[in-house]
Amino acid sequence: MIIASNFKTNHTRISTKEFLEKIPQTPLQIRIFPPFTTFDNYNLPKNTLLGAQNFYPVENGAFTGEIGKEQLDEFGLNCVLIGHSERRNVLNEAESLIIEKFNFAKKCGWEIIYCVGEPINIREEGEAAVNEYLKKQLEKIDLNYEKLIIAYEPVWAIGTGLSATLEQIKATHSEIKKLSRAPLLYGGSVNVDTILNIVNLNECDGVLIGSASWKIEPFLKMIEIVNNNEKGVI
Ligand code: PEP
């Protein structure tokens, strides 16, 4: 079971260090995506990895403001987030760059959490439209890549406090599982009250959490809930 936390543009070097020091040793696979400025050589429990929220698909070069492989290598980082809806929609990252990033990360052998999700107007059109939309988002990447993890994150549920219903997650996960055997996460306003029912869905292999994971106490609580759950380790 995978529990990933996306800090987005939150936390400092000091608060990240304090946060990471409290992560317990568990059989769960924990992934933390803090801001670049907080990277360091932390002594993390087994199964806990730091990842990069973003990178530019180059070794190094003239790409002002960007971080390449050379910079991630310095911290031994080999786990990346690609296709997050805030990068797609707020930072206007083009689909072509997202695919380029996927191919680069695959060539590097990095673990990739690849985010897909429909906007509200597509959800309102119904399940068939959602499935078609997600299929298009997934069709240009190698769905057999062995270090691929797919995160289903409906755009309308991210940072809004609105979660997809269990039925919606279940139905959408089933469709994605027809396309890929990669571990499958759900993300979109997951919190201490909702995490258990979500991870207990048949085809759910974990969660990607934003706002509810920024404070250590609820994050530890969510780890405890999943760890004590009988679905256990995948
Ligand atoms: C996210 O950032 O991937 C996310 C799911 O955020 P939130 O949990 O705040 O909706």
Tab-separated table of C-alpha atoms and ligand atoms in Angstrom:
chain	number	residue	atom	x	y	z
A	1	MET	CA	0.000	0.000	0.000
A	2	ILE	CA	1.366	3.403	-1.010
A	3	ILE	CA	0.814	6.603	0.968
A	4	ALA	CA	2.156	9.666	-0.840
A	5	SER	CA	2.196	13.231	0.434
A	6	ASN	CA	2.462	16.216	-1.874
A	7	PHE	CA	3.650	19.272	0.061
A	8	LYS	CA	3.148	21.550	-2.991
A	9	THR	CA	4.501	25.023	-2.038
A	10	ASN	CA	4.416	24.416	1.695
A	11	HIS	CA	7.027	23.771	4.369
A	12	THR	CA	10.511	25.119	4.934
A	13	ARG	CA	13.800	23.304	5.424
A	14	ILE	CA	13.269	23.288	9.194
A	15	SER	CA	9.657	22.137	9.171
A	16	THR	CA	10.376	19.469	6.545
A	17	LYS	CA	13.195	18.059	8.665
A	18	GLU	CA	10.918	17.989	11.712
A	19	PHE	CA	8.186	16.297	9.676
A	20	LEU	CA	10.475	13.640	8.206
A	21	GLU	CA	11.992	12.815	11.595
A	22	LYS	CA	8.533	11.736	12.795
A	23	ILE	CA	7.803	9.268	10.015
A	24	PRO	CA	7.688	5.787	11.508
A	25	GLN	CA	9.070	2.556	10.152
A	26	THR	CA	6.097	0.668	8.673
A	27	PRO	CA	5.554	-1.898	5.925
A	28	LEU	CA	3.745	0.809	3.911
A	29	GLN	CA	5.456	2.486	0.986
A	30	ILE	CA	5.640	6.155	1.917
A	31	ARG	CA	6.503	8.867	-0.585
A	32	ILE	CA	6.999	12.516	0.351
A	33	PHE	CA	7.187	15.258	-2.265
A	34	PRO	CA	8.545	18.372	-0.520
A	35	PRO	CA	9.697	21.603	-2.226
A	36	PHE	CA	13.142	21.440	-3.887
A	37	THR	CA	14.664	23.841	-1.388
A	38	THR	CA	14.152	21.345	1.433
A	39	PHE	CA	16.090	18.485	-0.190
A	40	ASP	CA	18.831	17.061	1.969
A	41	ASN	CA	20.397	13.728	2.774
A	42	TYR	CA	17.886	12.669	5.412
A	43	ASN	CA	18.063	9.438	7.296
A	44	LEU	CA	14.624	8.056	6.340
A	45	PRO	CA	12.945	4.838	7.450
A	46	LYS	CA	13.027	1.905	5.050
A	47	ASN	CA	10.209	2.162	2.450
A	48	THR	CA	10.085	5.962	2.738
A	49	LEU	CA	11.343	7.885	-0.280
A	50	LEU	CA	11.581	11.563	-1.063
A	51	GLY	CA	10.389	12.508	-4.512
A	52	ALA	CA	10.475	15.519	-6.816
A	53	GLN	CA	7.246	17.408	-7.498
A	54	ASN	CA	8.738	18.556	-10.775
A	55	PHE	CA	11.871	18.419	-12.956
A	56	TYR	CA	12.911	19.380	-16.459
A	57	PRO	CA	13.689	16.393	-18.703
A	58	VAL	CA	17.398	17.087	-19.155
A	59	GLU	CA	20.644	16.096	-17.481
A	60	ASN	CA	21.562	19.799	-17.129
A	61	GLY	CA	21.658	22.849	-19.419
A	62	ALA	CA	20.312	26.325	-20.049
A	63	PHE	CA	16.783	26.090	-18.623
A	64	THR	CA	16.458	28.988	-16.219
A	65	GLY	CA	14.572	28.140	-13.070
A	66	GLU	CA	14.435	24.426	-13.765
A	67	ILE	CA	15.946	21.374	-12.062
A	68	GLY	CA	17.438	18.524	-14.094
A	69	LYS	CA	18.708	15.029	-13.406
A	70	GLU	CA	22.105	16.219	-12.234
A	71	GLN	CA	20.498	18.192	-9.393
A	72	LEU	CA	18.181	15.322	-8.362
A	73	ASP	CA	21.086	12.860	-8.426
A	74	GLU	CA	22.904	14.912	-5.812
A	75	PHE	CA	20.215	13.886	-3.336
A	76	GLY	CA	19.806	10.350	-4.664
A	77	LEU	CA	16.263	11.168	-5.796
A	78	ASN	CA	14.724	8.653	-8.153
A	79	CYS	CA	11.005	9.160	-7.662
A	80	VAL	CA	9.018	11.849	-9.489
A	81	LEU	CA	5.519	13.215	-9.815
A	82	ILE	CA	4.356	13.828	-13.393
A	83	GLY	CA	1.105	15.247	-14.766
A	84	HIS	CA	-0.247	16.742	-11.541
A	85	SER	CA	-3.319	18.825	-12.333
A	86	GLU	CA	-1.782	21.968	-10.822
A	87	ARG	CA	1.128	21.658	-13.241
A	88	ARG	CA	-1.226	20.930	-16.126
A	89	ASN	CA	-3.814	23.606	-15.355
A	90	VAL	CA	-2.231	26.285	-13.168
A	91	LEU	CA	1.291	26.198	-14.625
A	92	ASN	CA	-0.006	25.377	-18.134
A	93	GLU	CA	2.316	22.429	-18.629
A	94	ALA	CA	1.612	21.076	-22.098
A	95	GLU	CA	0.753	17.433	-22.721
A	96	SER	CA	3.807	17.203	-25.009
A	97	LEU	CA	6.139	18.226	-22.132
A	98	ILE	CA	4.388	15.794	-19.785
A	99	ILE	CA	5.046	12.943	-22.224
A	100	GLU	CA	8.652	14.092	-22.658
A	101	LYS	CA	9.078	14.067	-18.882
A	102	PHE	CA	7.611	10.571	-18.671
A	103	ASN	CA	9.966	9.248	-21.338
A	104	PHE	CA	12.967	10.903	-19.719
A	105	ALA	CA	12.075	9.570	-16.238
A	106	LYS	CA	11.555	6.108	-17.704
A	107	LYS	CA	14.966	6.248	-19.380
A	108	CYS	CA	16.460	7.212	-15.996
A	109	GLY	CA	14.702	4.260	-14.355
A	110	TRP	CA	12.884	6.528	-11.900
A	111	GLU	CA	9.688	5.606	-10.107
A	112	ILE	CA	6.912	7.698	-11.641
A	113	ILE	CA	3.647	8.705	-10.013
A	114	TYR	CA	1.671	9.725	-13.095
A	115	CYS	CA	-1.420	11.790	-12.337
A	116	VAL	CA	-4.545	11.778	-14.459
A	117	GLY	CA	-7.998	13.131	-13.802
A	118	GLU	CA	-10.978	14.736	-15.430
A	119	PRO	CA	-12.257	18.319	-15.004
A	120	ILE	CA	-15.747	18.858	-13.623
A	121	ASN	CA	-17.431	19.395	-17.007
A	122	ILE	CA	-16.291	15.958	-18.152
A	123	ARG	CA	-17.440	14.329	-14.886
A	124	GLU	CA	-20.839	15.967	-15.396
A	125	GLU	CA	-21.101	14.333	-18.816
A	126	GLY	CA	-20.986	10.939	-17.124
A	127	GLU	CA	-18.823	7.865	-16.741
A	128	ALA	CA	-18.269	7.166	-20.430
A	129	ALA	CA	-16.893	10.676	-20.975
A	130	VAL	CA	-14.609	10.324	-17.942
A	131	ASN	CA	-13.259	7.002	-19.181
A	132	GLU	CA	-12.624	8.407	-22.641
A	133	TYR	CA	-10.838	11.444	-21.170
A	134	LEU	CA	-8.574	9.351	-18.949
A	135	LYS	CA	-7.827	6.911	-21.758
A	136	LYS	CA	-6.530	9.830	-23.831
A	137	GLN	CA	-4.347	11.031	-20.941
A	138	LEU	CA	-2.832	7.580	-20.610
A	139	GLU	CA	-2.508	6.485	-24.214
A	140	LYS	CA	0.817	8.169	-24.952
A	141	ILE	CA	2.830	6.697	-22.079
A	142	ASP	CA	4.237	3.225	-21.592
A	143	LEU	CA	1.639	1.649	-19.342
A	144	ASN	CA	3.829	-1.414	-18.873
A	145	TYR	CA	6.714	0.549	-17.371
A	146	GLU	CA	7.553	-1.455	-14.252
A	147	LYS	CA	8.126	1.581	-12.035
A	148	LEU	CA	4.889	3.304	-13.002
A	149	ILE	CA	2.270	4.186	-10.392
A	150	ILE	CA	-0.923	5.823	-11.659
A	151	ALA	CA	-2.767	8.350	-9.500
A	152	TYR	CA	-6.397	8.981	-10.401
A	153	GLU	CA	-7.006	12.534	-9.230
A	154	PRO	CA	-10.195	14.227	-10.454
A	155	VAL	CA	-9.290	17.888	-11.001
A	156	TRP	CA	-12.450	19.047	-9.218
A	157	ALA	CA	-11.504	17.104	-6.087
A	158	ILE	CA	-7.980	18.436	-5.638
A	159	GLY	CA	-7.646	20.920	-2.797
A	160	THR	CA	-11.390	21.572	-2.833
A	161	GLY	CA	-12.572	19.430	0.075
A	162	LEU	CA	-14.777	17.578	-2.433
A	163	SER	CA	-13.895	13.937	-2.836
A	164	ALA	CA	-15.036	11.633	-5.582
A	165	THR	CA	-17.527	9.145	-4.140
A	166	LEU	CA	-16.426	5.583	-3.434
A	167	GLU	CA	-18.593	4.433	-6.360
A	168	GLN	CA	-16.936	6.930	-8.711
A	169	ILE	CA	-13.441	5.924	-7.586
A	170	LYS	CA	-14.269	2.232	-7.865
A	171	ALA	CA	-15.740	2.559	-11.354
A	172	THR	CA	-12.868	4.709	-12.626
A	173	HIS	CA	-10.190	2.515	-11.070
A	174	SER	CA	-11.722	-0.546	-12.750
A	175	GLU	CA	-11.487	1.178	-16.124
A	176	ILE	CA	-7.848	2.208	-15.555
A	177	LYS	CA	-6.960	-1.313	-14.404
A	178	LYS	CA	-8.147	-2.574	-17.797
A	179	LEU	CA	-5.412	-0.442	-19.371
A	180	SER	CA	-2.528	-1.028	-16.969
A	181	ARG	CA	-1.452	-3.307	-14.162
A	182	ALA	CA	0.447	-0.449	-12.482
A	183	PRO	CA	-0.397	0.224	-8.827
A	184	LEU	CA	-3.304	2.643	-8.706
A	185	LEU	CA	-3.776	5.512	-6.253
A	186	TYR	CA	-6.650	7.871	-5.586
A	187	GLY	CA	-6.050	11.527	-4.818
A	188	GLY	CA	-8.484	14.363	-4.158
A	189	SER	CA	-9.218	15.686	-0.664
A	190	VAL	CA	-8.347	12.415	1.096
A	191	ASN	CA	-8.321	12.918	4.874
A	192	VAL	CA	-8.342	11.000	8.159
A	193	ASP	CA	-12.076	10.383	7.885
A	194	THR	CA	-12.136	9.110	4.319
A	195	ILE	CA	-8.849	7.244	3.863
A	196	LEU	CA	-9.952	3.868	5.211
A	197	ASN	CA	-12.906	3.343	2.904
A	198	ILE	CA	-10.844	4.509	-0.065
A	199	VAL	CA	-7.882	2.193	0.505
A	200	ASN	CA	-10.316	-0.663	1.096
A	201	LEU	CA	-11.676	-0.379	-2.430
A	202	ASN	CA	-10.656	-3.474	-4.347
A	203	GLU	CA	-8.463	-1.910	-6.963
A	204	CYS	CA	-6.996	0.857	-4.841
A	205	ASP	CA	-3.308	0.456	-4.016
A	206	GLY	CA	-2.927	3.676	-2.062
A	207	VAL	CA	-3.497	7.409	-1.929
A	208	LEU	CA	-1.854	10.669	-2.948
A	209	ILE	CA	-2.639	13.283	-0.315
A	210	GLY	CA	-2.168	17.048	-0.433
A	211	SER	CA	-3.598	19.377	2.197
A	212	ALA	CA	-4.517	16.767	4.819
A	213	SER	CA	-0.898	15.587	4.889
A	214	TRP	CA	0.833	18.905	5.520
A	215	LYS	CA	0.575	18.645	9.292
A	216	ILE	CA	2.379	15.704	10.765
A	217	GLU	CA	-0.372	14.627	13.208
A	218	PRO	CA	-3.075	13.843	10.617
A	219	PHE	CA	-0.449	12.327	8.337
A	220	LEU	CA	0.691	9.975	11.108
A	221	LYS	CA	-2.931	9.173	11.876
A	222	MET	CA	-3.560	8.223	8.244
A	223	ILE	CA	-0.456	6.021	8.237
A	224	GLU	CA	-1.711	4.340	11.403
A	225	ILE	CA	-5.196	3.778	9.955
A	226	VAL	CA	-3.844	2.159	6.805
A	227	ASN	CA	-1.192	0.209	8.665
A	228	ASN	CA	-3.759	-1.284	11.049
A	229	ASN	CA	-6.095	-2.125	8.208
A	230	GLU	CA	-6.364	-5.734	7.266
A	231	LYS	CA	-5.902	-5.107	3.518
A	232	GLY	CA	-2.262	-4.657	4.529
A	233	VAL	CA	0.789	-4.569	2.315
A	234	ILE	CA	0.700	-4.939	-1.462
B	1	PEP	C1	-2.774	16.521	-4.558
B	1	PEP	O1	-2.101	17.528	-4.432
B	1	PEP	O2	-2.387	15.605	-5.306
B	1	PEP	C2	-4.019	16.392	-3.800
B	1	PEP	C3	-4.746	15.315	-3.968
B	1	PEP	O3	-4.353	17.437	-2.965
B	1	PEP	P1	-5.557	17.446	-1.891
B	1	PEP	O4	-5.408	16.193	-1.061
B	1	PEP	O5	-5.351	18.674	-1.113
B	1	PEP	O6	-6.825	17.426	-2.646
